[in-house]
Short mmCIF file of the C-alpha atoms (twelve columns), coordinates in Angstrom:
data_MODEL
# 
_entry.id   MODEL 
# 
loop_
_atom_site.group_PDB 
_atom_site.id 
_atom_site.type_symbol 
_atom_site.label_atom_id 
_atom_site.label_alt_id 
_atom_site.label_comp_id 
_atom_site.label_asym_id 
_atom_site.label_seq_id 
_atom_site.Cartn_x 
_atom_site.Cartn_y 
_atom_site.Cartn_z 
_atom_site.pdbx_PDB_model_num 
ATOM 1   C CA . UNK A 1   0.000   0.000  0.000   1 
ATOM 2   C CA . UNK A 2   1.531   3.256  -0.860  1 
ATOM 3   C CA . UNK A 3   2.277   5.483  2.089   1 
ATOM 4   C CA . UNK A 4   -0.088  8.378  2.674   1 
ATOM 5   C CA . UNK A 5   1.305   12.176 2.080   1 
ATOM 6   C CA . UNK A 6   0.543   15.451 3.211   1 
ATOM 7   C CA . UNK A 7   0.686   18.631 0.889   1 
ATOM 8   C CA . UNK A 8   4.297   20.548 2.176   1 
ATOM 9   C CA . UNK A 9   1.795   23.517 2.419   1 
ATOM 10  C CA . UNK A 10  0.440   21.602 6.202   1 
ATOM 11  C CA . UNK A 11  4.006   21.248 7.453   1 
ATOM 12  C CA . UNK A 12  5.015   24.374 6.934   1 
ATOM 13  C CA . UNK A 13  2.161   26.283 8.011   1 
ATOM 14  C CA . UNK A 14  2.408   24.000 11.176  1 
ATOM 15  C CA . UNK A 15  6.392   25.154 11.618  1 
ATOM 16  C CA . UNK A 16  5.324   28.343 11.144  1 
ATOM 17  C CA . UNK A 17  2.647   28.021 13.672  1 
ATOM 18  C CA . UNK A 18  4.566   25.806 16.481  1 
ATOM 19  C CA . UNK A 19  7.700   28.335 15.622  1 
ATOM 20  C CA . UNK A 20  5.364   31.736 16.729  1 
ATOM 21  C CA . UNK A 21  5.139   29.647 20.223  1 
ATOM 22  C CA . UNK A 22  8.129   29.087 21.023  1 
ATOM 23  C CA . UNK A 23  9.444   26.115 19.111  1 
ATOM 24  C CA . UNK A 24  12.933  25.810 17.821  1 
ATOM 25  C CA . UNK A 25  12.564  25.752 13.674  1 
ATOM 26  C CA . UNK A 26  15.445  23.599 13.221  1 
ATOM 27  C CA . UNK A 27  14.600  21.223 15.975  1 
ATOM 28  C CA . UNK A 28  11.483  20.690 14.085  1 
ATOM 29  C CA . UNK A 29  12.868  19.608 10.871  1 
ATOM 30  C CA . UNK A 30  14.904  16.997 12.782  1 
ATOM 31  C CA . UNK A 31  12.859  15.592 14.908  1 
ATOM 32  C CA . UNK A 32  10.114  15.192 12.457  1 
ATOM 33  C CA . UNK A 33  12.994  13.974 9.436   1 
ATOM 34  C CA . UNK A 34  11.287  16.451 7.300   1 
ATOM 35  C CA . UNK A 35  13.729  18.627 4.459   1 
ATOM 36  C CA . UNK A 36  13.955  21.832 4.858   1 
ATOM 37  C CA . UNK A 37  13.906  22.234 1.413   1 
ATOM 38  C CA . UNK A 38  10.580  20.417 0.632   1 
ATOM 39  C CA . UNK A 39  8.656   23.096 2.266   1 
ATOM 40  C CA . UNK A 40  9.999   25.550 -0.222  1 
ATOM 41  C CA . UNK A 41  6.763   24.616 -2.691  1 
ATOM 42  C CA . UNK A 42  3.712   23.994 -0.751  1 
ATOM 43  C CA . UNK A 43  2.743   21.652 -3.331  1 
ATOM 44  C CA . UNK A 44  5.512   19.517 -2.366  1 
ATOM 45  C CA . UNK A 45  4.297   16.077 -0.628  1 
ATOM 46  C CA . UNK A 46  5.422   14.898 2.897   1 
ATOM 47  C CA . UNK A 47  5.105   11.761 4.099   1 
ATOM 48  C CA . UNK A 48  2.215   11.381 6.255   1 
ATOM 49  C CA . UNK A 49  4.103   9.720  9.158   1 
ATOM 50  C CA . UNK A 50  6.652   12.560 9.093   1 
ATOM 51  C CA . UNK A 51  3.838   15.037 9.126   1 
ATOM 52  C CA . UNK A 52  2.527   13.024 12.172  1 
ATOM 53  C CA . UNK A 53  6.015   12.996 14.031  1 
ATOM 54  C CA . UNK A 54  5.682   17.172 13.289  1 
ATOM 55  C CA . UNK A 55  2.674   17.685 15.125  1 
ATOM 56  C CA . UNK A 56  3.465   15.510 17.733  1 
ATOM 57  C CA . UNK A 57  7.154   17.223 18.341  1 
ATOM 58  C CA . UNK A 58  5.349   20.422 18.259  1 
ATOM 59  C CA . UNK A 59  2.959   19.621 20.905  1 
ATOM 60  C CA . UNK A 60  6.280   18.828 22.524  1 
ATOM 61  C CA . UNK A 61  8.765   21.673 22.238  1 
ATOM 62  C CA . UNK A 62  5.526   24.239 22.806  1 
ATOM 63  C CA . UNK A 63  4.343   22.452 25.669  1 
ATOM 64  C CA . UNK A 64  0.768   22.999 23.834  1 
ATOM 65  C CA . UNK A 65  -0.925  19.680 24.162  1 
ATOM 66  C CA . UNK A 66  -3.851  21.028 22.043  1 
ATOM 67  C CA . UNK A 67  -1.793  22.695 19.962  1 
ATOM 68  C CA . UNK A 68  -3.604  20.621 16.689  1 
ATOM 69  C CA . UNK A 69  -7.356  22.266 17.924  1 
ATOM 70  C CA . UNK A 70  -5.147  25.783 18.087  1 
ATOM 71  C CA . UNK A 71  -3.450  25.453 14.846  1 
ATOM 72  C CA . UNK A 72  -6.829  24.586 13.109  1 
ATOM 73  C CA . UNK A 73  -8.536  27.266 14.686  1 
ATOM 74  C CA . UNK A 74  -5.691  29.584 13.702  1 
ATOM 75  C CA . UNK A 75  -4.587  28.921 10.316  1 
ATOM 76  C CA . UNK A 76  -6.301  29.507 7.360   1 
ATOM 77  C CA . UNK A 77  -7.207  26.234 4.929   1 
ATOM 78  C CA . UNK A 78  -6.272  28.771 2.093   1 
ATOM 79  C CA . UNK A 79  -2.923  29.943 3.639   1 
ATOM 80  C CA . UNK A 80  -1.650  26.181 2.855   1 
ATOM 81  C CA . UNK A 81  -3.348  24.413 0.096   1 
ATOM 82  C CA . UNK A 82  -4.858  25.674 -3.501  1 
ATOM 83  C CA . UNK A 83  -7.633  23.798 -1.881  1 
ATOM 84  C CA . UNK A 84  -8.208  25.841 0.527   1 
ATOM 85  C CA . UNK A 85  -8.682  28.802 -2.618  1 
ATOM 86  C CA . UNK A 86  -10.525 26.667 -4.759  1 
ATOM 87  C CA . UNK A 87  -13.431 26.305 -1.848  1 
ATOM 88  C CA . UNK A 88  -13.279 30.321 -1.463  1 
ATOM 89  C CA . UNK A 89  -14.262 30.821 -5.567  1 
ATOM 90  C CA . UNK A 90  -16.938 27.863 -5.692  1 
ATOM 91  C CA . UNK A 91  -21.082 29.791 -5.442  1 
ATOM 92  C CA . UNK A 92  -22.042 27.814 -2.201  1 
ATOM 93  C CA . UNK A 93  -21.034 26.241 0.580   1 
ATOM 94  C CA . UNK A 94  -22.157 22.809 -1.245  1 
ATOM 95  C CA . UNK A 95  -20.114 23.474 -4.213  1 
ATOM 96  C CA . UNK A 96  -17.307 24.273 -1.957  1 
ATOM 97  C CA . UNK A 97  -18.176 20.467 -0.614  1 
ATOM 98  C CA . UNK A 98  -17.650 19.061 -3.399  1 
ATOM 99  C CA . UNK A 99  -14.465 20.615 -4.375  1 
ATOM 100 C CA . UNK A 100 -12.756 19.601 -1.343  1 
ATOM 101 C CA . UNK A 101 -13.940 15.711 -1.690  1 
ATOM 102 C CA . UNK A 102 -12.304 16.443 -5.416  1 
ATOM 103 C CA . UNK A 103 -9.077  17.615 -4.677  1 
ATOM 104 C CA . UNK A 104 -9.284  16.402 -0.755  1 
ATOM 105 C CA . UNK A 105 -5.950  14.060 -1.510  1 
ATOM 106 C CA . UNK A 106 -4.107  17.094 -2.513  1 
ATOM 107 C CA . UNK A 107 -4.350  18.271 1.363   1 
ATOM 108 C CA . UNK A 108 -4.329  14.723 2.903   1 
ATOM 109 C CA . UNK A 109 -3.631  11.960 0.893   1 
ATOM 110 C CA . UNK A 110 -4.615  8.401  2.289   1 
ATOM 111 C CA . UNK A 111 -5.862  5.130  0.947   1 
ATOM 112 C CA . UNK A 112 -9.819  5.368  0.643   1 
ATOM 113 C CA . UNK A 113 -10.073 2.779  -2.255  1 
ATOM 114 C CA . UNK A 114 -11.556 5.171  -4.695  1 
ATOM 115 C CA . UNK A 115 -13.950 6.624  -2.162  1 
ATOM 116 C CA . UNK A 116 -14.799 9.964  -1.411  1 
ATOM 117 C CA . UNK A 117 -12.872 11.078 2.399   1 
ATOM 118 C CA . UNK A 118 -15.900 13.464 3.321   1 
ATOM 119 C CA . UNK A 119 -19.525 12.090 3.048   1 
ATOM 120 C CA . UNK A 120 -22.627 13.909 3.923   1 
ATOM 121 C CA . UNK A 121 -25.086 11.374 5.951   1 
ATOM 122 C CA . UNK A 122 -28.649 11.632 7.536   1 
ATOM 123 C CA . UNK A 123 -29.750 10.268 10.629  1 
ATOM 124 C CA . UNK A 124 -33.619 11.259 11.277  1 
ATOM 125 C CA . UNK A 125 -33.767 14.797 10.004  1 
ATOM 126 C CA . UNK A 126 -30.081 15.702 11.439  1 
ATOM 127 C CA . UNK A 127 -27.659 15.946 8.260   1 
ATOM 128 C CA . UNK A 128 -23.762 14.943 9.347   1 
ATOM 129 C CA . UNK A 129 -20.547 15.616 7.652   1 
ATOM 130 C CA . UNK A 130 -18.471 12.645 7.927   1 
ATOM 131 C CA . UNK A 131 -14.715 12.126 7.840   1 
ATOM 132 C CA . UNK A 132 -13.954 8.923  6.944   1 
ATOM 133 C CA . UNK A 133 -10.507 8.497  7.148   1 
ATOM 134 C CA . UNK A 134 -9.212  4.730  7.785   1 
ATOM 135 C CA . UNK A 135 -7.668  4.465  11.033  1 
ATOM 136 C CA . UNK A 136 -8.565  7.510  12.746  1 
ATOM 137 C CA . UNK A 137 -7.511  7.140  16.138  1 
ATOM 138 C CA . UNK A 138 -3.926  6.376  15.214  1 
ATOM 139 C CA . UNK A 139 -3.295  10.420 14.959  1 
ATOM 140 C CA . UNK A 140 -6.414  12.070 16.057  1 
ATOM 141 C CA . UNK A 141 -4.562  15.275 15.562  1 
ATOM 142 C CA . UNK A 142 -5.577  15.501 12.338  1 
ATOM 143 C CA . UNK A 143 -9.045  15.449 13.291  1 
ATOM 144 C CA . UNK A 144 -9.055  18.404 15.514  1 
ATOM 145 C CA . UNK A 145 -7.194  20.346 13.515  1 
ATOM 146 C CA . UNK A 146 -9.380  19.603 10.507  1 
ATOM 147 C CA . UNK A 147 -12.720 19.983 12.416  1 
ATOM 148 C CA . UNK A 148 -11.181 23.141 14.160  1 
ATOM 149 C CA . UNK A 149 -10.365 24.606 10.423  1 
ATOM 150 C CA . UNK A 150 -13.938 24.329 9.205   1 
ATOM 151 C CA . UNK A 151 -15.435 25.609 11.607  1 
ATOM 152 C CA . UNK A 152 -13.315 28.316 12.693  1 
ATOM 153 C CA . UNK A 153 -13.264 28.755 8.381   1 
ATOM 154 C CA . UNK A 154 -16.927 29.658 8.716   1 
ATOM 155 C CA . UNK A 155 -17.396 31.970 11.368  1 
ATOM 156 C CA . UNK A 156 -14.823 33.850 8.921   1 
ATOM 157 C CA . UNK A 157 -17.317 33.815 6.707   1 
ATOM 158 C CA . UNK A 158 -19.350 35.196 9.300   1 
ATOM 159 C CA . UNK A 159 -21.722 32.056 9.815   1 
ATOM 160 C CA . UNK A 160 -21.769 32.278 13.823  1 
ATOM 161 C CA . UNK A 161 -22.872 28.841 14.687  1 
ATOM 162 C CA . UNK A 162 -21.871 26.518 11.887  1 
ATOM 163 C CA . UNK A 163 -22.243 23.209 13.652  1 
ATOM 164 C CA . UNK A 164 -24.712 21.794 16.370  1 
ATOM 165 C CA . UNK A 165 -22.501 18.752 17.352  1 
ATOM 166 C CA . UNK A 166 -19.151 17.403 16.915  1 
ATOM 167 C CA . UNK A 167 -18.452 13.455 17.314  1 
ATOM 168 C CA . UNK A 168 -14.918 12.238 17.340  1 
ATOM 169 C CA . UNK A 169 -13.370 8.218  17.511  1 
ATOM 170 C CA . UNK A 170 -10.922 9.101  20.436  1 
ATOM 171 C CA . UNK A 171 -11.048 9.137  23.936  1 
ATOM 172 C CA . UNK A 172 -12.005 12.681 25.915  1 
ATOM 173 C CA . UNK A 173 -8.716  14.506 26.281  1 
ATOM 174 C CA . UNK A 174 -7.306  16.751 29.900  1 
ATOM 175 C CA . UNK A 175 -7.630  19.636 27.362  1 
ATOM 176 C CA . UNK A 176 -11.154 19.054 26.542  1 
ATOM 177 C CA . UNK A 177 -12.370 22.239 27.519  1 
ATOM 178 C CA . UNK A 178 -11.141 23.624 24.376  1 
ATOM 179 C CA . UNK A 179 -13.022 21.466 22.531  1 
ATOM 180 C CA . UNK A 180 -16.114 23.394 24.308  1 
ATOM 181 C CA . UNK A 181 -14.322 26.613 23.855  1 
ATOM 182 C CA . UNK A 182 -13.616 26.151 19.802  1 
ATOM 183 C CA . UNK A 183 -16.853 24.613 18.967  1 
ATOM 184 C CA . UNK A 184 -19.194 25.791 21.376  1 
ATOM 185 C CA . UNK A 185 -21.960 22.542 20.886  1 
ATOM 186 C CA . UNK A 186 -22.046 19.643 22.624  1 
ATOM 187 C CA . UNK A 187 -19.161 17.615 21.604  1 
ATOM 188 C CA . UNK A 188 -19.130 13.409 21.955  1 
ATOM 189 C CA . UNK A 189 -16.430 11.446 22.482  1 
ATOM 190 C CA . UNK A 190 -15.438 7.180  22.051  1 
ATOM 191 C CA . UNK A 191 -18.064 7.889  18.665  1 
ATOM 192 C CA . UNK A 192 -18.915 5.645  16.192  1 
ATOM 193 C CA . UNK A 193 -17.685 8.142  14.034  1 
ATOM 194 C CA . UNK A 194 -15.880 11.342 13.079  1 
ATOM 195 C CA . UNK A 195 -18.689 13.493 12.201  1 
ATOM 196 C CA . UNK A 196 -19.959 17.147 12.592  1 
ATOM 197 C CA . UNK A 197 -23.924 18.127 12.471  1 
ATOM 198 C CA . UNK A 198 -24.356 21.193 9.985   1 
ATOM 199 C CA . UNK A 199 -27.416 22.688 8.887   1 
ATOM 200 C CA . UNK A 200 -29.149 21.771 5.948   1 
ATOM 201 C CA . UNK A 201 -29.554 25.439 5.115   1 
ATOM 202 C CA . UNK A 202 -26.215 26.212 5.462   1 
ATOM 203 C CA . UNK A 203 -24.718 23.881 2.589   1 
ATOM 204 C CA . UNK A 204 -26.923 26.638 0.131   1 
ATOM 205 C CA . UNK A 205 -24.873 29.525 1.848   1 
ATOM 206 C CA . UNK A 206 -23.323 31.793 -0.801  1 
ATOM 207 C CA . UNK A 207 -19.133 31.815 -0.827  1 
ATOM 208 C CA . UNK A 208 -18.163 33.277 -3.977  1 
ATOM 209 C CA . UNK A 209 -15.413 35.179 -2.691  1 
ATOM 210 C CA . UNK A 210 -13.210 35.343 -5.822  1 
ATOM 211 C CA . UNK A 211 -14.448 36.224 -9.598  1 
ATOM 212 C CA . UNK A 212 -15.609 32.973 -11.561 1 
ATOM 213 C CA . UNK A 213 -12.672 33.266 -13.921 1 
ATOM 214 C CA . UNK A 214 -10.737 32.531 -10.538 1 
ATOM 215 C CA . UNK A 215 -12.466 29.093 -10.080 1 
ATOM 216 C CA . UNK A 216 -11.525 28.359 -13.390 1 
ATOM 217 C CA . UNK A 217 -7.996  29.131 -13.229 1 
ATOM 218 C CA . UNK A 218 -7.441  27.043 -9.904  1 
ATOM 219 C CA . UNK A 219 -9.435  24.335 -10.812 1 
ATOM 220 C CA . UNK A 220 -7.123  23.830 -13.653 1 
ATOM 221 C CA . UNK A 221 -4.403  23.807 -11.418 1 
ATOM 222 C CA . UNK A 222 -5.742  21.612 -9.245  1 
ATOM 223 C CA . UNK A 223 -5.854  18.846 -11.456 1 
ATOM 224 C CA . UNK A 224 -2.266  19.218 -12.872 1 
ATOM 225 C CA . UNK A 225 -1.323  18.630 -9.067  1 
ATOM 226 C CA . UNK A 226 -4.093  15.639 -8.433  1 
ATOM 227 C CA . UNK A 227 -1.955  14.091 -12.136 1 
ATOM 228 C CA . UNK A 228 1.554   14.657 -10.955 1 
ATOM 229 C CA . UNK A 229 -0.051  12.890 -8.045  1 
ATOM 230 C CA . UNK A 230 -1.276  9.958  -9.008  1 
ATOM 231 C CA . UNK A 231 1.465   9.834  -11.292 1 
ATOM 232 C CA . UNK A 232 4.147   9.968  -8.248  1 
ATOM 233 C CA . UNK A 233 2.585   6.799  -7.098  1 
ATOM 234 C CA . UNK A 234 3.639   4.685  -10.264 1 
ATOM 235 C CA . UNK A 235 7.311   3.111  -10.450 1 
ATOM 236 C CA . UNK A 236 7.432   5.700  -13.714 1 
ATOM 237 C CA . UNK A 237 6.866   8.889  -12.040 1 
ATOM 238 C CA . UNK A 238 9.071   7.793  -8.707  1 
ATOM 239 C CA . UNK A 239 11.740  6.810  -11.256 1 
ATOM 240 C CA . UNK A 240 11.164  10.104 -13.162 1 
ATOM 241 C CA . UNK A 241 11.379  12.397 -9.765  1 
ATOM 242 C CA . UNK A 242 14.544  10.775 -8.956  1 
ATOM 243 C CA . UNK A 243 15.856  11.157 -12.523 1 
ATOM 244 C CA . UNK A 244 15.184  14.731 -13.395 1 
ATOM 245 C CA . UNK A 245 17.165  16.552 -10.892 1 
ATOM 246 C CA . UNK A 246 20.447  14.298 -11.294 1 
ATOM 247 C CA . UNK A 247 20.273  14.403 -15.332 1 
ATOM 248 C CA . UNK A 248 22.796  17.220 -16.442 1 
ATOM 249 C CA . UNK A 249 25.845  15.663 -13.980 1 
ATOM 250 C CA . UNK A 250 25.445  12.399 -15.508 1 
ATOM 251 C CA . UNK A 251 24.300  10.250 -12.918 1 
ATOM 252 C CA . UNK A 252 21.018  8.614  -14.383 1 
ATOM 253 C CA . UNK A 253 21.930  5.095  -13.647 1 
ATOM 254 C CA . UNK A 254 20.047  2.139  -12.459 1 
ATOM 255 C CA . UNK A 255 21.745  0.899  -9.980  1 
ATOM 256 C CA . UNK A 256 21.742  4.492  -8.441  1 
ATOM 257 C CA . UNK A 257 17.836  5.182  -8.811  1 
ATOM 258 C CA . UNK A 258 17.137  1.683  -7.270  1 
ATOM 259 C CA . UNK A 259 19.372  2.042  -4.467  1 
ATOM 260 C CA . UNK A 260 17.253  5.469  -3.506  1 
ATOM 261 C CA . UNK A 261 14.405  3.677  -3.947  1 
ATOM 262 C CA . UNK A 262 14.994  0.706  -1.716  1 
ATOM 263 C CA . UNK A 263 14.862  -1.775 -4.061  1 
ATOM 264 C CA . UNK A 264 16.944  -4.549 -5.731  1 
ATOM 265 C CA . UNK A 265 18.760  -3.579 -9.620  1 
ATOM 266 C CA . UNK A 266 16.071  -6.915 -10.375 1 
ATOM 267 C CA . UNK A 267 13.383  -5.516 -8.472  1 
ATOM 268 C CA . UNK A 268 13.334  -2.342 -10.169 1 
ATOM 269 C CA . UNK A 269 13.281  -4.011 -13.893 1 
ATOM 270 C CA . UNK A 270 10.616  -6.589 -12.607 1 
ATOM 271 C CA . UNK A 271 8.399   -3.631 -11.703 1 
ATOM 272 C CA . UNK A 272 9.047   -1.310 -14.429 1 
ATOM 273 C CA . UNK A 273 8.472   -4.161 -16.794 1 
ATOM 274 C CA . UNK A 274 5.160   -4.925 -14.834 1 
ATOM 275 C CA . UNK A 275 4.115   -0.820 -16.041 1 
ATOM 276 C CA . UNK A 276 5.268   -1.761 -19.525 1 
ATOM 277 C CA . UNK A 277 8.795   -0.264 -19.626 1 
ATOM 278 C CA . UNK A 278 12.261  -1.014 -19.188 1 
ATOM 279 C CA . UNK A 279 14.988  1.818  -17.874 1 
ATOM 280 C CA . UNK A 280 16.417  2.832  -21.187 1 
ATOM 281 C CA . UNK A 281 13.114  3.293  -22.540 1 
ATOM 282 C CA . UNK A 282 11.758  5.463  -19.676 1 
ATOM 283 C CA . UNK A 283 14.990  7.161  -19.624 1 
ATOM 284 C CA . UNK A 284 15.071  7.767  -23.189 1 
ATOM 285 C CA . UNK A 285 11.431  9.478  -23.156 1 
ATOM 286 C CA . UNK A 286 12.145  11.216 -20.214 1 
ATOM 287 C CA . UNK A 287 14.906  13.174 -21.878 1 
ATOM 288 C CA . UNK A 288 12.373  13.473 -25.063 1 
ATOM 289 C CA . UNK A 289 10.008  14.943 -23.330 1 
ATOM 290 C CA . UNK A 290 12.460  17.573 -21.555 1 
ATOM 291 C CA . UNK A 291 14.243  18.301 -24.485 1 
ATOM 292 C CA . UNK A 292 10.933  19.983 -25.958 1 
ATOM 293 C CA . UNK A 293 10.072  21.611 -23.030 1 
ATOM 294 C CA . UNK A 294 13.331  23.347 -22.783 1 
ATOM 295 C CA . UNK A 295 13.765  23.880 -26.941 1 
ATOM 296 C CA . UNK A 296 9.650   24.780 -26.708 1 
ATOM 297 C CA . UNK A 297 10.534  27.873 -24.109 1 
ATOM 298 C CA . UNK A 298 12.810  29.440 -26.331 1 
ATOM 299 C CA . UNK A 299 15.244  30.559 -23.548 1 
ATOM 300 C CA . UNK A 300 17.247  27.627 -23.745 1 
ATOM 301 C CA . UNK A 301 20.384  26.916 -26.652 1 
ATOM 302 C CA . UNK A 302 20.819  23.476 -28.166 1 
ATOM 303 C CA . UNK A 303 24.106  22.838 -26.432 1 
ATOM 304 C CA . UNK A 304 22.282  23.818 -23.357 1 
ATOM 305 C CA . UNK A 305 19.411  21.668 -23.647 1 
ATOM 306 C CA . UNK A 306 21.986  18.546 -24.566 1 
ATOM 307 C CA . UNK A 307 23.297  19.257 -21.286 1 
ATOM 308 C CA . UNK A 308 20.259  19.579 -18.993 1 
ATOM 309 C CA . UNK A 309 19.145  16.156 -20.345 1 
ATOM 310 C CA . UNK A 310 22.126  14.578 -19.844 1 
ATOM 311 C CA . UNK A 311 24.468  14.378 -23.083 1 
ATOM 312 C CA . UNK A 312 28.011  14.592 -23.282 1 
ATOM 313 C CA . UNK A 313 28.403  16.573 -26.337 1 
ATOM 314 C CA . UNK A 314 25.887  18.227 -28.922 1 
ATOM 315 C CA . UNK A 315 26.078  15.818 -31.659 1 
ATOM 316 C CA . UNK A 316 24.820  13.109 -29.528 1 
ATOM 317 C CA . UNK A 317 21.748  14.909 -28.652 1 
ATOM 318 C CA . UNK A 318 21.523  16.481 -32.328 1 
ATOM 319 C CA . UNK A 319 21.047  12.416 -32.727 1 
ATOM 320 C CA . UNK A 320 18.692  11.110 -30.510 1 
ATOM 321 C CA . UNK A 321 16.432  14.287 -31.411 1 
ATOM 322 C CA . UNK A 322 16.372  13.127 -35.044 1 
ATOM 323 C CA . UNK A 323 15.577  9.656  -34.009 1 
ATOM 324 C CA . UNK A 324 13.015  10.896 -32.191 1 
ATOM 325 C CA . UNK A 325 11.124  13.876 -33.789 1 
ATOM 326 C CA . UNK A 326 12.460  13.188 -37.489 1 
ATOM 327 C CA . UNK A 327 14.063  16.971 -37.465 1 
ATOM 328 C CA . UNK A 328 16.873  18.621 -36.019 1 
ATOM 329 C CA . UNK A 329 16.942  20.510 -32.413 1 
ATOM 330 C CA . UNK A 330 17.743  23.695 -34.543 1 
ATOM 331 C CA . UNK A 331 14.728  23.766 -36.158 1 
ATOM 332 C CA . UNK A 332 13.111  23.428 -32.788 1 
ATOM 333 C CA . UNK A 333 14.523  26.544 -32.164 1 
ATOM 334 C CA . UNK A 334 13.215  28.419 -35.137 1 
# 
């Protein structure tokens, strides 16, 4: 089962967070085993179990054991995901719904089987939101924090009571009065569920807080990211994320890419082979495909572009782009 991943955007917003309480930055980064330079694009992923060991040093090194309900309550959705936008430019609060059940894996990625994480339920004439995250109890932190967010999100919106109950999986806290604080309705604990009541009504409540071209424009971003995804999570695109940095010096071997990726020189042919591909082949598009991009901008010289993708000299690459696109890189070039 692939391991679940967090958009870089939560870490860092949490760093930044934990940080304006006292917490040492760099201690952090080490006791969570998160790169400093991963948080540079929030886009980035983290792995979900270094997210985890994050909050949990936080709550440490700020001595805030609810520091998961603060930083919910504190932090803006839209401060760390395109998400977080995207539900700002949908009409209603139901569109805005829907969106995030979309795109919900570019927050929070974890293995649903194809199902939607957020599910809106009935029981008698109440109408619940429903997290249905597998395994909730092993970091309930993510709960408060997420429960916190929407409905601290809300009153921002100036909807003063946007829940009548909260229901969590996990045991009653010592900080539970915060809980009664934040959400200010009865809250259960040891559930069935993770689940807030909302009113009906309230799903119909206008948002529309950017133009419609806006929606547009991030919504087509939004699925770029939810491809790169999905691609990340085939042999290909973990090959081609390893690849693509290491290129121009000259170091796109096997043995080098299946030693960062755990696995066997064997291994890594049996399961590119499984995908339909062997290493030269995936190499050789790879470079294909960045050649183009790089000719395609315009900014880039020939010789350059044979260097970026990893060619010793000019007339090599002059080469394998006539094998490939039947022309010369010059005339790429105009």
């Amino acid at each position: 089962m692939p391991e679940g991943t967090v958009g870089a955007g939560f870490a860092r917003g949490l760093i930044d967070f934990a940080a304006g309480k006292g917490a040492d930055r760099a201690a952090l980064l080490v006791r969570s085993g998160i790169d400093a330079g991963a948080l540079d694009d929030q886009d980035n992923r983290i792995a979900f179990a270094r997210y985890a060991a994050l909050m949990r040093s936080a709550k440490a090194l700020t001595g805030d054991s609810a520091l998961a309900l603060h930083f919910g309550e504190a932090v803006d959705f839209r401060e760390m995901s395109i998400v977080g936008l995207l539900c700002q430019a949908c009409a209603t609060a139901m569109d805005a719904f829907v969106e995030v059940n979309r795109y919900s894996r570019l927050a929070v990625d974890v293995d649903l089987g194809g199902a939607d994480r957020l599910q809106l339920a009935r029981r008698g004439d109440q109408v619940w939101m429903v997290d249905r995250r597998p395994d909730p109890n092993h970091f309930p932190e993510l709960t408060e924090s997420s429960f916190a967010r929407m409905v601290a999100g809300a009153r921002r919106l100036g909807v003063a009571a946007p829940v009548k109950a909260v229901h969590v999986t996990h045991p009653a806290p010592a900080y539970r009065s915060e809980y009664d604080r934040i959400f200010q309705v009865p809250v259960v604990f040891d559930s069935d569920w993770n689940a807030v009541q909302v009113d009906a009504a309230m799903m119909a409540m206008p948002v529309a807080l950017q133009p419609r071209y806006v929606f547009g424009i991030l919504s087509e971003r939004a699925e770029a990211l939810l491809r790169e995804l999905e691609s990340a999570k085939t042999i290909r695109g973990r090959v081609e994320s390893l690849l693509m940095p290491v290129l121009h010096a000259g170091e796109a071997n096997v043995d080098a890419v299946a030693a960062k990726l755990g696995l066997s020189r064997q291994t890594l042919y049996r399961k590119l082979k499984a995908e339909g591909l062997t290493f030269e082949i995936l190499l050789d598009e790879l470079r294909h495909k960045l050649a183009l991009h790089y000719l395609g901008g315009g900014k880039v010289s020939v010789s350059e572009t044979a260097y970026l993708v990893g060619f010793s000299d000019r007339a090599a690459f002059s080469r394998a782009f006539k094998r490939w696109t039947g022309t010369g890189p010059g005339a790429m070039r105009g």
